[in-house]
CSV table of C-alpha atoms in Angstrom, one decimal:
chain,number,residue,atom,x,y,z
A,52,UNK,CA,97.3,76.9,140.6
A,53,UNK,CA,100.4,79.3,139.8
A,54,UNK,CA,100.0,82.7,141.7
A,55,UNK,CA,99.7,85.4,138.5
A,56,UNK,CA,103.4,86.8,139.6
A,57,UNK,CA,104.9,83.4,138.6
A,58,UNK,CA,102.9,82.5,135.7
A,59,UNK,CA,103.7,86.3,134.3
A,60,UNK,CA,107.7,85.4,135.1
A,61,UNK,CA,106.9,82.0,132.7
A,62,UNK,CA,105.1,83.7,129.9
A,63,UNK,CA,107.8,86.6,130.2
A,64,UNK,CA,106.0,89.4,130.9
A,65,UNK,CA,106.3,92.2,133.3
A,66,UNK,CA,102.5,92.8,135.3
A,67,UNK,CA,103.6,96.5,135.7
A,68,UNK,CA,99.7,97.7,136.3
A,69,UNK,CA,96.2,96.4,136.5
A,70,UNK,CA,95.0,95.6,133.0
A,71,UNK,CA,91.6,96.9,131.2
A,72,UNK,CA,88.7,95.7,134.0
A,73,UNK,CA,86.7,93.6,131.7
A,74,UNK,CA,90.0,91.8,130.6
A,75,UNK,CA,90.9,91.1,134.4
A,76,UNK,CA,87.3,89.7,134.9
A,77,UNK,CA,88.1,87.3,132.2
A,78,UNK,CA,91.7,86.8,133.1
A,79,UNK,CA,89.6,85.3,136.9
A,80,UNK,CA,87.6,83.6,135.0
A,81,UNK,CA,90.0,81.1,133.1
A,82,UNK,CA,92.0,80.8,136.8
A,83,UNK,CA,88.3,79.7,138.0
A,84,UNK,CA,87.8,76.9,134.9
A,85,UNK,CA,91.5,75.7,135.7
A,86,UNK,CA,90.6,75.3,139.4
A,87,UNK,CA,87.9,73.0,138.4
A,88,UNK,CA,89.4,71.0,136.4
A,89,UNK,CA,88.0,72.0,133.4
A,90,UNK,CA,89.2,72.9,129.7
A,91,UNK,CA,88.9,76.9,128.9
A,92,UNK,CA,89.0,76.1,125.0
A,93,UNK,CA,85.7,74.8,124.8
A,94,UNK,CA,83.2,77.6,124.4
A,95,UNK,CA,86.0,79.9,123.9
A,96,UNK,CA,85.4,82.1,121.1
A,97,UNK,CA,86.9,85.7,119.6
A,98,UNK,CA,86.2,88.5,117.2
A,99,UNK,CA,89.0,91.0,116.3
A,100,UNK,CA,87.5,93.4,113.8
A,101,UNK,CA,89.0,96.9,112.5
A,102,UNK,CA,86.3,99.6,111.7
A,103,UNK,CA,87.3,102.7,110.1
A,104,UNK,CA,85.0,104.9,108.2
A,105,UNK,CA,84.2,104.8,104.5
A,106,UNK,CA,86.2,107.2,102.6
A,107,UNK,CA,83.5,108.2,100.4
A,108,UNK,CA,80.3,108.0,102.4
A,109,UNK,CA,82.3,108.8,105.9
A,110,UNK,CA,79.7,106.2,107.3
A,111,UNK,CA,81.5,103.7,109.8
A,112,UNK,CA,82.2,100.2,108.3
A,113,UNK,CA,83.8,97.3,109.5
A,114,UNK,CA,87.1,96.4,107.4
A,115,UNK,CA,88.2,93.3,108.6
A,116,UNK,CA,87.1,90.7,110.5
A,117,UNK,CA,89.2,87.3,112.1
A,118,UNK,CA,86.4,84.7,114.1
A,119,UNK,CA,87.9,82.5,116.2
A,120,UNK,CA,86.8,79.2,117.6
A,121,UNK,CA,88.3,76.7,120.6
A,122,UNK,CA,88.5,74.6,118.6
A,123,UNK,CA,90.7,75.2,116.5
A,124,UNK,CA,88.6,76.5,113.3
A,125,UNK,CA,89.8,80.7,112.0
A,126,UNK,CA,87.8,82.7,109.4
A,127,UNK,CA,89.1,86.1,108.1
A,128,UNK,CA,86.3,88.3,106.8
A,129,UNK,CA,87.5,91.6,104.3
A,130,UNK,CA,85.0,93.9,103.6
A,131,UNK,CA,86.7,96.7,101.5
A,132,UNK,CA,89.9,96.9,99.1
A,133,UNK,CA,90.3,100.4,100.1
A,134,UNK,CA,91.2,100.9,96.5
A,135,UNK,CA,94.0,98.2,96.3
A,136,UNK,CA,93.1,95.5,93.9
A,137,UNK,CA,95.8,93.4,95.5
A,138,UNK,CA,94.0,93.1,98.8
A,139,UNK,CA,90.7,91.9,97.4
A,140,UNK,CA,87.3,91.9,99.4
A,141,UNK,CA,86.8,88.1,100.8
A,142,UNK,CA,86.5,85.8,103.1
A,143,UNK,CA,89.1,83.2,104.2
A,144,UNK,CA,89.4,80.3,106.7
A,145,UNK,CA,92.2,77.8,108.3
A,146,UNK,CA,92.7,76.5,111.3
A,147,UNK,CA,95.0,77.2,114.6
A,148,UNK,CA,97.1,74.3,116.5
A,149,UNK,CA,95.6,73.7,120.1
A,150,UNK,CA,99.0,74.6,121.3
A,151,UNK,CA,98.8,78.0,120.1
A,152,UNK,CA,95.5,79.1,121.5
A,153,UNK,CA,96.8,77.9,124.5
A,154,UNK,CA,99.3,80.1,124.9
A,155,UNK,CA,97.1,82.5,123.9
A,156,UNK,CA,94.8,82.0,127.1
A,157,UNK,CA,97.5,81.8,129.0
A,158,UNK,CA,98.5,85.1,128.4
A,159,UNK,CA,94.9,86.2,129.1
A,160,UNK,CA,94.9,84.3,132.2
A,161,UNK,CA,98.3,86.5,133.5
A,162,UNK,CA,96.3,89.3,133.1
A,163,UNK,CA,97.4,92.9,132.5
A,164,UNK,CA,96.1,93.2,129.1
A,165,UNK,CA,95.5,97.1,128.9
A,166,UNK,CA,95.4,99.6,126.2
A,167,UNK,CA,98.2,102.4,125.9
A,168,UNK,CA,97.9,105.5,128.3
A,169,UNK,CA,97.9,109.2,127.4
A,170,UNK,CA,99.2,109.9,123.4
A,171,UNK,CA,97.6,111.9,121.0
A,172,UNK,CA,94.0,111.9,120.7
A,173,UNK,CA,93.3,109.9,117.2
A,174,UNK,CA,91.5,111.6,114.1
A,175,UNK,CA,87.7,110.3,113.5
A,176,UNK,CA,89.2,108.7,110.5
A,177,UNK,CA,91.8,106.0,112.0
A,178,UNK,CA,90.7,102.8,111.9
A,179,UNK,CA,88.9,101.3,115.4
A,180,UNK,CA,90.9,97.8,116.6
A,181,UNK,CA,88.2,95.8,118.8
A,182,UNK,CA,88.9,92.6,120.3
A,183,UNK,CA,85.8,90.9,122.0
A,184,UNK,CA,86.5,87.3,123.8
A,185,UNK,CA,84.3,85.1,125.1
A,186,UNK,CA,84.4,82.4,127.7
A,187,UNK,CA,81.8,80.4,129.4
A,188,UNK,CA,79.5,83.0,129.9
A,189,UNK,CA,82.1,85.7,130.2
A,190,UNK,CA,82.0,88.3,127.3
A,191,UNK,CA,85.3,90.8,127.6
A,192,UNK,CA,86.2,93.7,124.9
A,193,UNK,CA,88.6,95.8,124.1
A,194,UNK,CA,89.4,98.4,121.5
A,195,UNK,CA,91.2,101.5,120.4
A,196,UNK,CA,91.8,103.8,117.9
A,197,UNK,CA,95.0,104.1,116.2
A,198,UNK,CA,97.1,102.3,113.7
A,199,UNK,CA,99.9,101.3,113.9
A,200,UNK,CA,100.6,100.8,116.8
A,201,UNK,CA,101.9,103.6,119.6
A,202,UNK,CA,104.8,103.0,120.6
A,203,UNK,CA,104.2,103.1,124.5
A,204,UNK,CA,103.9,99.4,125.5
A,205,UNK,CA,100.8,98.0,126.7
A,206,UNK,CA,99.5,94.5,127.3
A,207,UNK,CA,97.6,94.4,124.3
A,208,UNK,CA,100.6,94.4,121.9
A,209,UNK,CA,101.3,90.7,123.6
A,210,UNK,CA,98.5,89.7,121.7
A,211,UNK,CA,99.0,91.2,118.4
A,212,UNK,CA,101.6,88.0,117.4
A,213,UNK,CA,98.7,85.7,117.8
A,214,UNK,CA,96.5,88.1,116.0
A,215,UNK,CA,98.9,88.7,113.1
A,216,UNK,CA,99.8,84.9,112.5
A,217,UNK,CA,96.5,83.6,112.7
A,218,UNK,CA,94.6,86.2,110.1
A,219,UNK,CA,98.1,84.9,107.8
A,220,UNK,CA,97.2,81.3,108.3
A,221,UNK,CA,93.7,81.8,106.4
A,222,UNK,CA,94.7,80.9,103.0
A,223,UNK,CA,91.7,78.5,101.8
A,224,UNK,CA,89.4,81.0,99.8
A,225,UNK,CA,86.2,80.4,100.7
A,226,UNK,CA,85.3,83.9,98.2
A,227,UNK,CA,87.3,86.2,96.9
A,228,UNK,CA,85.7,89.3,94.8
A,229,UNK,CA,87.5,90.7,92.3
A,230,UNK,CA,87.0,93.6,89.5
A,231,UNK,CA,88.5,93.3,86.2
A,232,UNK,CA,88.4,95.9,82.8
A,233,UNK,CA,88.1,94.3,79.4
A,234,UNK,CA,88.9,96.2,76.3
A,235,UNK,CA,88.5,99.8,77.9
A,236,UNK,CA,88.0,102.5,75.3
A,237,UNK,CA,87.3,106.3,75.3
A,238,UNK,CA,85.8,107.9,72.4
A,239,UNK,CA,85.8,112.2,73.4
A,240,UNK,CA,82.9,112.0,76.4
A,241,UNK,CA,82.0,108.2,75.7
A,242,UNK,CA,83.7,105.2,77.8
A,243,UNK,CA,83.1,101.5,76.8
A,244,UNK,CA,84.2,98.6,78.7
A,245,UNK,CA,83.0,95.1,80.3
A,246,UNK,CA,83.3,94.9,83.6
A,247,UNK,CA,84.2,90.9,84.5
A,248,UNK,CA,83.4,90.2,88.4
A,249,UNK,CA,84.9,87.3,89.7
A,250,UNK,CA,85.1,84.8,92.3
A,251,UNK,CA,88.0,82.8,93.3
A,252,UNK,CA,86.6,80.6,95.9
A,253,UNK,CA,84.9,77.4,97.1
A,254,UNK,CA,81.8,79.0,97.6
A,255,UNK,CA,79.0,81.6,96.0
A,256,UNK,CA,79.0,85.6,96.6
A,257,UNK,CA,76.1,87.5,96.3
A,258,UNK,CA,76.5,90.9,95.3
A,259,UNK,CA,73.6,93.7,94.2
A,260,UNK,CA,73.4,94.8,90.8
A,261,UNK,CA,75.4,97.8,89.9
A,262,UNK,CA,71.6,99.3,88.6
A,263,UNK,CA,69.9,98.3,91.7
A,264,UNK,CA,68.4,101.0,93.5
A,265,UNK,CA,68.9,101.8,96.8
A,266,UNK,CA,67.5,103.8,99.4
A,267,UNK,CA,70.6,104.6,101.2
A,268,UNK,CA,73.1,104.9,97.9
A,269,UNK,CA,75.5,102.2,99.3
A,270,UNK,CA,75.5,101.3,95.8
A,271,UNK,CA,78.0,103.5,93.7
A,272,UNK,CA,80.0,102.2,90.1
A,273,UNK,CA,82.1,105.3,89.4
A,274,UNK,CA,84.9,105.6,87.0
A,275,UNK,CA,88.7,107.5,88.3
A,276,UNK,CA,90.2,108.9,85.5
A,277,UNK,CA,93.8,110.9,85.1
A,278,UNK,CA,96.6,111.5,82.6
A,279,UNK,CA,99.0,108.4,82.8
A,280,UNK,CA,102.5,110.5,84.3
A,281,UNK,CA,106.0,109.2,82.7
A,282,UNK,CA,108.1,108.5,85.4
A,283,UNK,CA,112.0,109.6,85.2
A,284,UNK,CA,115.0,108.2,87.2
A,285,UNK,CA,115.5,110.8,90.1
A,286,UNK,CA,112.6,113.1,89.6
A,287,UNK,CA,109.9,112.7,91.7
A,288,UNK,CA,106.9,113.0,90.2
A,289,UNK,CA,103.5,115.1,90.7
A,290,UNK,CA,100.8,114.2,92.6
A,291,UNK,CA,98.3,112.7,90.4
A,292,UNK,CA,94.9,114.9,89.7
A,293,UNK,CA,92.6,112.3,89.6
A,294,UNK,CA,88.4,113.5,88.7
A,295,UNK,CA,85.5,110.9,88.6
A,296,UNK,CA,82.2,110.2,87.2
A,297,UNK,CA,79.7,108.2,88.3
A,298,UNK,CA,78.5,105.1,85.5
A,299,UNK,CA,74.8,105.6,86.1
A,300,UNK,CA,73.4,102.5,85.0
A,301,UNK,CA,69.7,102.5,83.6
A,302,UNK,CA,67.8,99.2,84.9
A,303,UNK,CA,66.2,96.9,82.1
A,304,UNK,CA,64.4,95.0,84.3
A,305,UNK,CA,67.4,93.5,85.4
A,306,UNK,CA,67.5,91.1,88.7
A,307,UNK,CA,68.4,92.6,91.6
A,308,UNK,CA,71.3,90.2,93.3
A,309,UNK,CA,73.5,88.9,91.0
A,310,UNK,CA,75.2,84.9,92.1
A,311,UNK,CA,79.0,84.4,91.3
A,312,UNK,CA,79.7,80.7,92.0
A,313,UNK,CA,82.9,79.2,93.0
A,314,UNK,CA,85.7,80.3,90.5
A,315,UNK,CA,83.1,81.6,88.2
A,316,UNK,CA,82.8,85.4,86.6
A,317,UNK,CA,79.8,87.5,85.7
A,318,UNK,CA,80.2,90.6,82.9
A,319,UNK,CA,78.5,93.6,83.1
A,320,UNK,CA,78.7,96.0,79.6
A,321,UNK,CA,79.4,99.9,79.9
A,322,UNK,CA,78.6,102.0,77.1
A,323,UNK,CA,78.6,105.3,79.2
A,324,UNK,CA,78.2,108.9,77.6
A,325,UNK,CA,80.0,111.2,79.9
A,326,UNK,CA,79.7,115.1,81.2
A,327,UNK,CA,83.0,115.6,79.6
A,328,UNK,CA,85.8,114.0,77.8
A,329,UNK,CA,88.3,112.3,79.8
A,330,UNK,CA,91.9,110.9,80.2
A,331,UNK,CA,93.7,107.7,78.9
A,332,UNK,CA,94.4,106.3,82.0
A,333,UNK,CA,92.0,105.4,85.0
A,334,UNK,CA,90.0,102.4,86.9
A,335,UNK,CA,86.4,101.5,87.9
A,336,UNK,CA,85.5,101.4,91.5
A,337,UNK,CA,82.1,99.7,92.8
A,338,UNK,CA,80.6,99.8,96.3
A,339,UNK,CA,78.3,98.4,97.4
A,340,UNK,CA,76.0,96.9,100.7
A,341,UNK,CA,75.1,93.1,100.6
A,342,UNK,CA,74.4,90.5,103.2
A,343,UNK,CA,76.4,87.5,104.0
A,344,UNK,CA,77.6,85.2,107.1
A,345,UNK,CA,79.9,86.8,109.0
A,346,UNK,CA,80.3,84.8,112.0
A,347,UNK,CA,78.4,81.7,113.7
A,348,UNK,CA,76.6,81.5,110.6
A,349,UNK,CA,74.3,84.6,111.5
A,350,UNK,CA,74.2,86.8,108.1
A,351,UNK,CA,75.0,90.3,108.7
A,352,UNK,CA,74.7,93.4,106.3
A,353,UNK,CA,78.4,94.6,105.7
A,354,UNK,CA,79.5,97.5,103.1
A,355,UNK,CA,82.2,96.6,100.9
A,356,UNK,CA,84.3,98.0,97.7
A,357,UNK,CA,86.3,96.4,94.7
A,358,UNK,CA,88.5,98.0,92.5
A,359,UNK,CA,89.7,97.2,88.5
A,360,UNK,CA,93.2,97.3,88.4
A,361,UNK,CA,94.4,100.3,86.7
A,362,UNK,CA,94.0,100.7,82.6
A,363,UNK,CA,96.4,102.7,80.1
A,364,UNK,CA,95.7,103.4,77.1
């Protein structure tokens, strides 16, 4: 067994303090499997998940979500485009070589993985970075608020590498939810449109019906409307004044959960008289609450949003 001193000199960090005290007890932990001879990949296990809240109910909701397994197996859960249709809500898997989460425990092992001292105290609104690992019976977590990163060094930036590569390496679609806007028009106060959902994947999503009721109004299809802006070389344009209305949908006995299988679509028509005229240019937002597998095969409740790409017309 390498004394921690020398095995920090290999890995090529500096143990400069005493790292967070569940991540030491873990750090022992893997020194006490290697003592007996034992392998610390198997029944190793890790969620890193960022949690920020909505930005239209302001109620906390998890954003993204990477499960890790010993052996080998990655999944990437996204909850919420934040209104970027390039960055659509899904789910994602791949797989990590052995070598690489090995290094990764080995860094654990060294110990010293702390969070950042001192710096100024985050806004409710920054998104919440938790990391919980666990390890033959051992559960450790850390978090913070704050991103990016500070720029104070900590142990925890030693892990972000691994982090950041192995979310990347989930490229096999197992869903993908997307939002598109067929033949938009705008008559004065009325807005017509078919809303096509679809799913790029290997697998089913289950979403609610826009016109499902809810107790809790996690369900919301609104339309963001403003006047398209002609952008000149070297004059920066104005902000955008953006307004909204909410597409209240009226149920005709309509199912509740709608089923998009693998690579298929589902449309949805809007014929939608409005409280006032509107704009040429805008997009359709829809969020909404549903229940899927998020990790170990346990289903979970999780919020999430799409968003239409943005029409002109």
């Amino acid at each position: 067994m390498l004394p921690q001193i020398l095995l920090m000199a290999i890995l090529g960090a500096t143990p400069s303090r005493a790292g967070d005290p569940s991540m030491e007890r873990l750090a022992a932990k893997i020194r006490e499997i290697r003592q007996a001879g034992r392998d610390p990949l198997l029944g190793f296990s890790l969620v890193h998940s960022t949690v920020a809240d909505d930005f239209i109910s302001n109620v906390e909701e998890t954003r993204d979500i990477l499960h890790v397994e010993g052996n080998g197996t990655v999944t990437r859960l996204r909850t919420n485009d934040r209104g970027e249709p390039r960055t659509p809500p899904g789910k994602w898997s791949g797989t990590i070589a052995r070598s690489d989460l090995e290094a990764f425990v080995r860094r654990l092992e060294a110990g010293g993985i702390d969070l950042p001292a001192g710096g100024v105290p985050p806004l409710p609104s920054e998104p919440y970075e938790r990391l919980q690992v666990k390890l033959d019976g051992i559960e450790a977590e850390i978090g913070r608020r704050g991103l990016p990163q500070t720029p104070k060094p900590c142990g925890f930036d030693d892990l972000r590498p691994f982090l950041d590569r192995w979310a990347a390496g989930c490229k096999n679609a197992l869903w993908s939810l997307a939002m598109g806007t067929i033949d938009p028009r705008i008559d004065g106060k009325r807005f017509t449109a078919t809303l096509r959902f679809s799913n790029h994947g290997t697998q089913a999503v289950k979403i609610p019906h826009p016109a499902s009721p809810t107790k809790d109004d996690a369900i919301q299809l609104a339309l963001s409307h403003y006047v398209p802006q002609v952008v000149k070389p070297g004059i920066t344009p104005l902000p955008l004044e953006v307004g909204t209305h909410t597409l209240e949908l009226e149920r005709k006995n309509q199912v509740e959960w709608i089923t998009i299988g693998p690579d298929g679509w589902w449309d949805l028509a809007i014929d939608q008289e409005l409280s006032s005229p509107v704009p040429p240019g805008g997009m359709v937002f829809f969020r909404f609450r549903t229940h899927l597998p998020i990790s170990n095969g346990k289903p979970e409740s999780f919020q999430g949003s799409v968003t239409s790409e943005a029409y002109r017309l």
